[in-house]
Amino acid sequence: MAILPSIDNTHNKRELTDKQQAFLTYLVETQGDAKEAAKLAGYSSHYHHVVKTLKSEILELTQEVLANSAPKAAFKLVEIMDSKKPIIQANNKLAAATTLLDRVGVSKVDRIDVNHNVQSGGIFLMPDKQPLDLEDADYEELSE
């Protein structure tokens, strides 16, 4: 498989059993089919328990798969942009590539120009606030 990441759990806090390690390897080989991966790894119980137990490792593996696919998504964006021929489902491919790049942290940057040219206008200063004298004012008291 082209996007098969290297599964190295030496940097994780906990040690995985051979069966757990096999599950993660098969999870990639089956392209995310947890039920099939559990079966291939030798689990006889429900695969939901395995997924729950290995949740953090599965999330890490998912991030690695997306990161490995990021260059492909970037090249797909460029290919669609440079193509002189119509591309079938170009909008869907653009959306998928953009979403994948956003999820791995490669996204468009919104920038706002906050520079202000002081020479062209200056600063407007407001006058000091004057105290409000209510004793001299003409007002009517309302009863409840």
C-alpha positions as protocol buffer text, in pm:
chain_id: "A"
residue {
  index: 1
  type: MET
  ca { x: 0 y: 0 z: 0 }
}
residue {
  index: 2
  type: ALA
  ca { x: 142 y: 338 z: -98 }
}
residue {
  index: 3
  type: ILE
  ca { x: 38 y: 524 z: 216 }
}
residue {
  index: 4
  type: LEU
  ca { x: 145 y: 256 z: 462 }
}
residue {
  index: 5
  type: PRO
  ca { x: 302 y: 451 z: 747 }
}
residue {
  index: 6
  type: SER
  ca { x: 571 y: 307 z: 963 }
}
residue {
  index: 7
  type: ILE
  ca { x: 415 y: 200 z: 1289 }
}
residue {
  index: 8
  type: ASP
  ca { x: 671 y: 258 z: 1558 }
}
residue {
  index: 9
  type: ASN
  ca { x: 536 y: 270 z: 1910 }
}
residue {
  index: 10
  type: THR
  ca { x: 869 y: 315 z: 2088 }
}
residue {
  index: 11
  type: HIS
  ca { x: 784 y: 680 z: 2154 }
}
residue {
  index: 12
  type: ASN
  ca { x: 444 y: 597 z: 2310 }
}
residue {
  index: 13
  type: LYS
  ca { x: 402 y: 588 z: 2685 }
}
residue {
  index: 14
  type: ARG
  ca { x: 281 y: 230 z: 2693 }
}
residue {
  index: 15
  type: GLU
  ca { x: 401 y: -92 z: 2541 }
}
residue {
  index: 16
  type: LEU
  ca { x: 170 y: -264 z: 2297 }
}
residue {
  index: 17
  type: THR
  ca { x: 128 y: -639 z: 2275 }
}
residue {
  index: 18
  type: ASP
  ca { x: 214 y: -816 z: 1952 }
}
residue {
  index: 19
  type: LYS
  ca { x: -157 y: -861 z: 1888 }
}
residue {
  index: 20
  type: GLN
  ca { x: -227 y: -489 z: 1936 }
}
residue {
  index: 21
  type: GLN
  ca { x: 63 y: -399 z: 1710 }
}
residue {
  index: 22
  type: ALA
  ca { x: -68 y: -643 z: 1448 }
}
residue {
  index: 23
  type: PHE
  ca { x: -413 y: -484 z: 1473 }
}
residue {
  index: 24
  type: LEU
  ca { x: -269 y: -139 z: 1396 }
}
residue {
  index: 25
  type: THR
  ca { x: -70 y: -278 z: 1101 }
}
residue {
  index: 26
  type: TYR
  ca { x: -374 y: -458 z: 962 }
}
residue {
  index: 27
  type: LEU
  ca { x: -587 y: -147 z: 1019 }
}
residue {
  index: 28
  type: VAL
  ca { x: -372 y: 36 z: 767 }
}
residue {
  index: 29
  type: GLU
  ca { x: -357 y: -259 z: 527 }
}
residue {
  index: 30
  type: THR
  ca { x: -737 y: -293 z: 530 }
}
residue {
  index: 31
  type: GLN
  ca { x: -770 y: 83 z: 478 }
}
residue {
  index: 32
  type: GLY
  ca { x: -945 y: 139 z: 809 }
}
residue {
  index: 33
  type: ASP
  ca { x: -1167 y: -171 z: 832 }
}
residue {
  index: 34
  type: ALA
  ca { x: -1143 y: -228 z: 1208 }
}
residue {
  index: 35
  type: LYS
  ca { x: -1353 y: -544 z: 1202 }
}
residue {
  index: 36
  type: GLU
  ca { x: -1130 y: -708 z: 940 }
}
residue {
  index: 37
  type: ALA
  ca { x: -812 y: -583 z: 1111 }
}
residue {
  index: 38
  type: ALA
  ca { x: -920 y: -737 z: 1441 }
}
residue {
  index: 39
  type: LYS
  ca { x: -998 y: -1066 z: 1271 }
}
residue {
  index: 40
  type: LEU
  ca { x: -659 y: -1073 z: 1092 }
}
residue {
  index: 41
  type: ALA
  ca { x: -478 y: -986 z: 1416 }
}
residue {
  index: 42
  type: GLY
  ca { x: -636 y: -1283 z: 1589 }
}
residue {
  index: 43
  type: TYR
  ca { x: -899 y: -1117 z: 1806 }
}
residue {
  index: 44
  type: SER
  ca { x: -1204 y: -1334 z: 1859 }
}
residue {
  index: 45
  type: SER
  ca { x: -1409 y: -1085 z: 2061 }
}
residue {
  index: 46
  type: HIS
  ca { x: -1584 y: -778 z: 1930 }
}
residue {
  index: 47
  type: TYR
  ca { x: -1351 y: -534 z: 1761 }
}
residue {
  index: 48
  type: HIS
  ca { x: -1515 y: -240 z: 1943 }
}
residue {
  index: 49
  type: HIS
  ca { x: -1322 y: -330 z: 2257 }
}
residue {
  index: 50
  type: VAL
  ca { x: -993 y: -330 z: 2064 }
}
residue {
  index: 51
  type: VAL
  ca { x: -1072 y: 10 z: 1910 }
}
residue {
  index: 52
  type: LYS
  ca { x: -1163 y: 152 z: 2252 }
}
residue {
  index: 53
  type: THR
  ca { x: -841 y: 17 z: 2403 }
}
residue {
  index: 54
  type: LEU
  ca { x: -620 y: 153 z: 2123 }
}
residue {
  index: 55
  type: LYS
  ca { x: -806 y: 482 z: 2069 }
}
residue {
  index: 56
  type: SER
  ca { x: -504 y: 712 z: 2110 }
}
residue {
  index: 57
  type: GLU
  ca { x: -283 y: 492 z: 1890 }
}
residue {
  index: 58
  type: ILE
  ca { x: -554 y: 482 z: 1622 }
}
residue {
  index: 59
  type: LEU
  ca { x: -587 y: 861 z: 1628 }
}
residue {
  index: 60
  type: GLU
  ca { x: -209 y: 897 z: 1598 }
}
residue {
  index: 61
  type: LEU
  ca { x: -209 y: 650 z: 1310 }
}
residue {
  index: 62
  type: THR
  ca { x: -489 y: 844 z: 1141 }
}
residue {
  index: 63
  type: GLN
  ca { x: -290 y: 1167 z: 1164 }
}
residue {
  index: 64
  type: GLU
  ca { x: 10 y: 990 z: 1013 }
}
residue {
  index: 65
  type: VAL
  ca { x: -198 y: 855 z: 723 }
}
residue {
  index: 66
  type: LEU
  ca { x: -332 y: 1206 z: 653 }
}
residue {
  index: 67
  type: ALA
  ca { x: 18 y: 1355 z: 677 }
}
residue {
  index: 68
  type: ASN
  ca { x: 147 y: 1094 z: 431 }
}
residue {
  index: 69
  type: SER
  ca { x: -135 y: 1185 z: 191 }
}
residue {
  index: 70
  type: ALA
  ca { x: -78 y: 1562 z: 214 }
}
residue {
  index: 71
  type: PRO
  ca { x: 178 y: 1581 z: -70 }
}
residue {
  index: 72
  type: LYS
  ca { x: -61 y: 1391 z: -298 }
}
residue {
  index: 73
  type: ALA
  ca { x: -337 y: 1639 z: -213 }
}
residue {
  index: 74
  type: ALA
  ca { x: -107 y: 1933 z: -284 }
}
residue {
  index: 75
  type: PHE
  ca { x: -6 y: 1791 z: -620 }
}
residue {
  index: 76
  type: LYS
  ca { x: -373 y: 1724 z: -704 }
}
residue {
  index: 77
  type: LEU
  ca { x: -452 y: 2091 z: -639 }
}
residue {
  index: 78
  type: VAL
  ca { x: -172 y: 2197 z: -873 }
}
residue {
  index: 79
  type: GLU
  ca { x: -273 y: 1940 z: -1136 }
}
residue {
  index: 80
  type: ILE
  ca { x: -633 y: 2064 z: -1142 }
}
residue {
  index: 81
  type: MET
  ca { x: -517 y: 2424 z: -1150 }
}
residue {
  index: 82
  type: ASP
  ca { x: -277 y: 2366 z: -1441 }
}
residue {
  index: 83
  type: SER
  ca { x: -497 y: 2133 z: -1646 }
}
residue {
  index: 84
  type: LYS
  ca { x: -611 y: 2261 z: -1982 }
}
residue {
  index: 85
  type: LYS
  ca { x: -853 y: 1968 z: -2019 }
}
residue {
  index: 86
  type: PRO
  ca { x: -1174 y: 1922 z: -1821 }
}
residue {
  index: 87
  type: ILE
  ca { x: -1127 y: 1702 z: -1516 }
}
residue {
  index: 88
  type: ILE
  ca { x: -1408 y: 1471 z: -1406 }
}
residue {
  index: 89
  type: GLN
  ca { x: -1537 y: 1568 z: -1061 }
}
residue {
  index: 90
  type: ALA
  ca { x: -1282 y: 1847 z: -1028 }
}
residue {
  index: 91
  type: ASN
  ca { x: -1488 y: 2026 z: -761 }
}
residue {
  index: 92
  type: ASN
  ca { x: -1506 y: 1712 z: -546 }
}
residue {
  index: 93
  type: LYS
  ca { x: -1133 y: 1648 z: -587 }
}
residue {
  index: 94
  type: LEU
  ca { x: -1053 y: 2009 z: -500 }
}
residue {
  index: 95
  type: ALA
  ca { x: -1273 y: 1993 z: -191 }
}
residue {
  index: 96
  type: ALA
  ca { x: -1119 y: 1664 z: -77 }
}
residue {
  index: 97
  type: ALA
  ca { x: -762 y: 1787 z: -130 }
}
residue {
  index: 98
  type: THR
  ca { x: -834 y: 2117 z: 45 }
}
residue {
  index: 99
  type: THR
  ca { x: -999 y: 1944 z: 341 }
}
residue {
  index: 100
  type: LEU
  ca { x: -710 y: 1701 z: 379 }
}
residue {
  index: 101
  type: LEU
  ca { x: -456 y: 1982 z: 371 }
}
residue {
  index: 102
  type: ASP
  ca { x: -659 y: 2182 z: 625 }
}
residue {
  index: 103
  type: ARG
  ca { x: -664 y: 1883 z: 860 }
}
residue {
  index: 104
  type: VAL
  ca { x: -288 y: 1839 z: 850 }
}
residue {
  index: 105
  type: GLY
  ca { x: -231 y: 2209 z: 909 }
}
residue {
  index: 106
  type: VAL
  ca { x: -157 y: 2331 z: 557 }
}
residue {
  index: 107
  type: SER
  ca { x: -430 y: 2585 z: 500 }
}
residue {
  index: 108
  type: LYS
  ca { x: -477 y: 2928 z: 358 }
}
residue {
  index: 109
  type: VAL
  ca { x: -364 y: 3209 z: 581 }
}
residue {
  index: 110
  type: ASP
  ca { x: -597 y: 3501 z: 638 }
}
residue {
  index: 111
  type: ARG
  ca { x: -400 y: 3819 z: 683 }
}
residue {
  index: 112
  type: ILE
  ca { x: -526 y: 4159 z: 776 }
}
residue {
  index: 113
  type: ASP
  ca { x: -316 y: 4466 z: 708 }
}
residue {
  index: 114
  type: VAL
  ca { x: -311 y: 4655 z: 1036 }
}
residue {
  index: 115
  type: ASN
  ca { x: -51 y: 4910 z: 934 }
}
residue {
  index: 116
  type: HIS
  ca { x: -171 y: 5267 z: 954 }
}
residue {
  index: 117
  type: ASN
  ca { x: -3 y: 5557 z: 782 }
}
residue {
  index: 118
  type: VAL
  ca { x: -3 y: 5825 z: 1052 }
}
residue {
  index: 119
  type: GLN
  ca { x: 116 y: 6095 z: 811 }
}
residue {
  index: 120
  type: SER
  ca { x: -199 y: 6068 z: 603 }
}
residue {
  index: 121
  type: GLY
  ca { x: -456 y: 6149 z: 868 }
}
residue {
  index: 122
  type: GLY
  ca { x: -333 y: 6161 z: 1220 }
}
residue {
  index: 123
  type: ILE
  ca { x: -517 y: 6087 z: 1538 }
}
residue {
  index: 124
  type: PHE
  ca { x: -850 y: 6238 z: 1635 }
}
residue {
  index: 125
  type: LEU
  ca { x: -852 y: 6355 z: 1997 }
}
residue {
  index: 126
  type: MET
  ca { x: -1180 y: 6381 z: 2181 }
}
residue {
  index: 127
  type: PRO
  ca { x: -1239 y: 6671 z: 2423 }
}
residue {
  index: 128
  type: ASP
  ca { x: -1244 y: 6605 z: 2795 }
}
residue {
  index: 129
  type: LYS
  ca { x: -1574 y: 6491 z: 2931 }
}
residue {
  index: 130
  type: GLN
  ca { x: -1768 y: 6763 z: 3113 }
}
residue {
  index: 131
  type: PRO
  ca { x: -1946 y: 6670 z: 3435 }
}
residue {
  index: 132
  type: LEU
  ca { x: -2323 y: 6654 z: 3404 }
}
residue {
  index: 133
  type: ASP
  ca { x: -2499 y: 6888 z: 3650 }
}
residue {
  index: 134
  type: LEU
  ca { x: -2841 y: 6736 z: 3721 }
}
residue {
  index: 135
  type: GLU
  ca { x: -2933 y: 6983 z: 3999 }
}
residue {
  index: 136
  type: ASP
  ca { x: -2972 y: 7272 z: 3757 }
}
residue {
  index: 137
  type: ALA
  ca { x: -3151 y: 7060 z: 3502 }
}
residue {
  index: 138
  type: ASP
  ca { x: -3521 y: 7072 z: 3445 }
}
residue {
  index: 139
  type: TYR
  ca { x: -3657 y: 6725 z: 3514 }
}
residue {
  index: 140
  type: GLU
  ca { x: -3968 y: 6557 z: 3650 }
}
residue {
  index: 141
  type: GLU
  ca { x: -3974 y: 6280 z: 3911 }
}
residue {
  index: 142
  type: LEU
  ca { x: -4183 y: 5976 z: 3828 }
}
residue {
  index: 143
  type: SER
  ca { x: -4365 y: 5781 z: 4098 }
}
residue {
  index: 144
  type: GLU
  ca { x: -4392 y: 5405 z: 4085 }
}
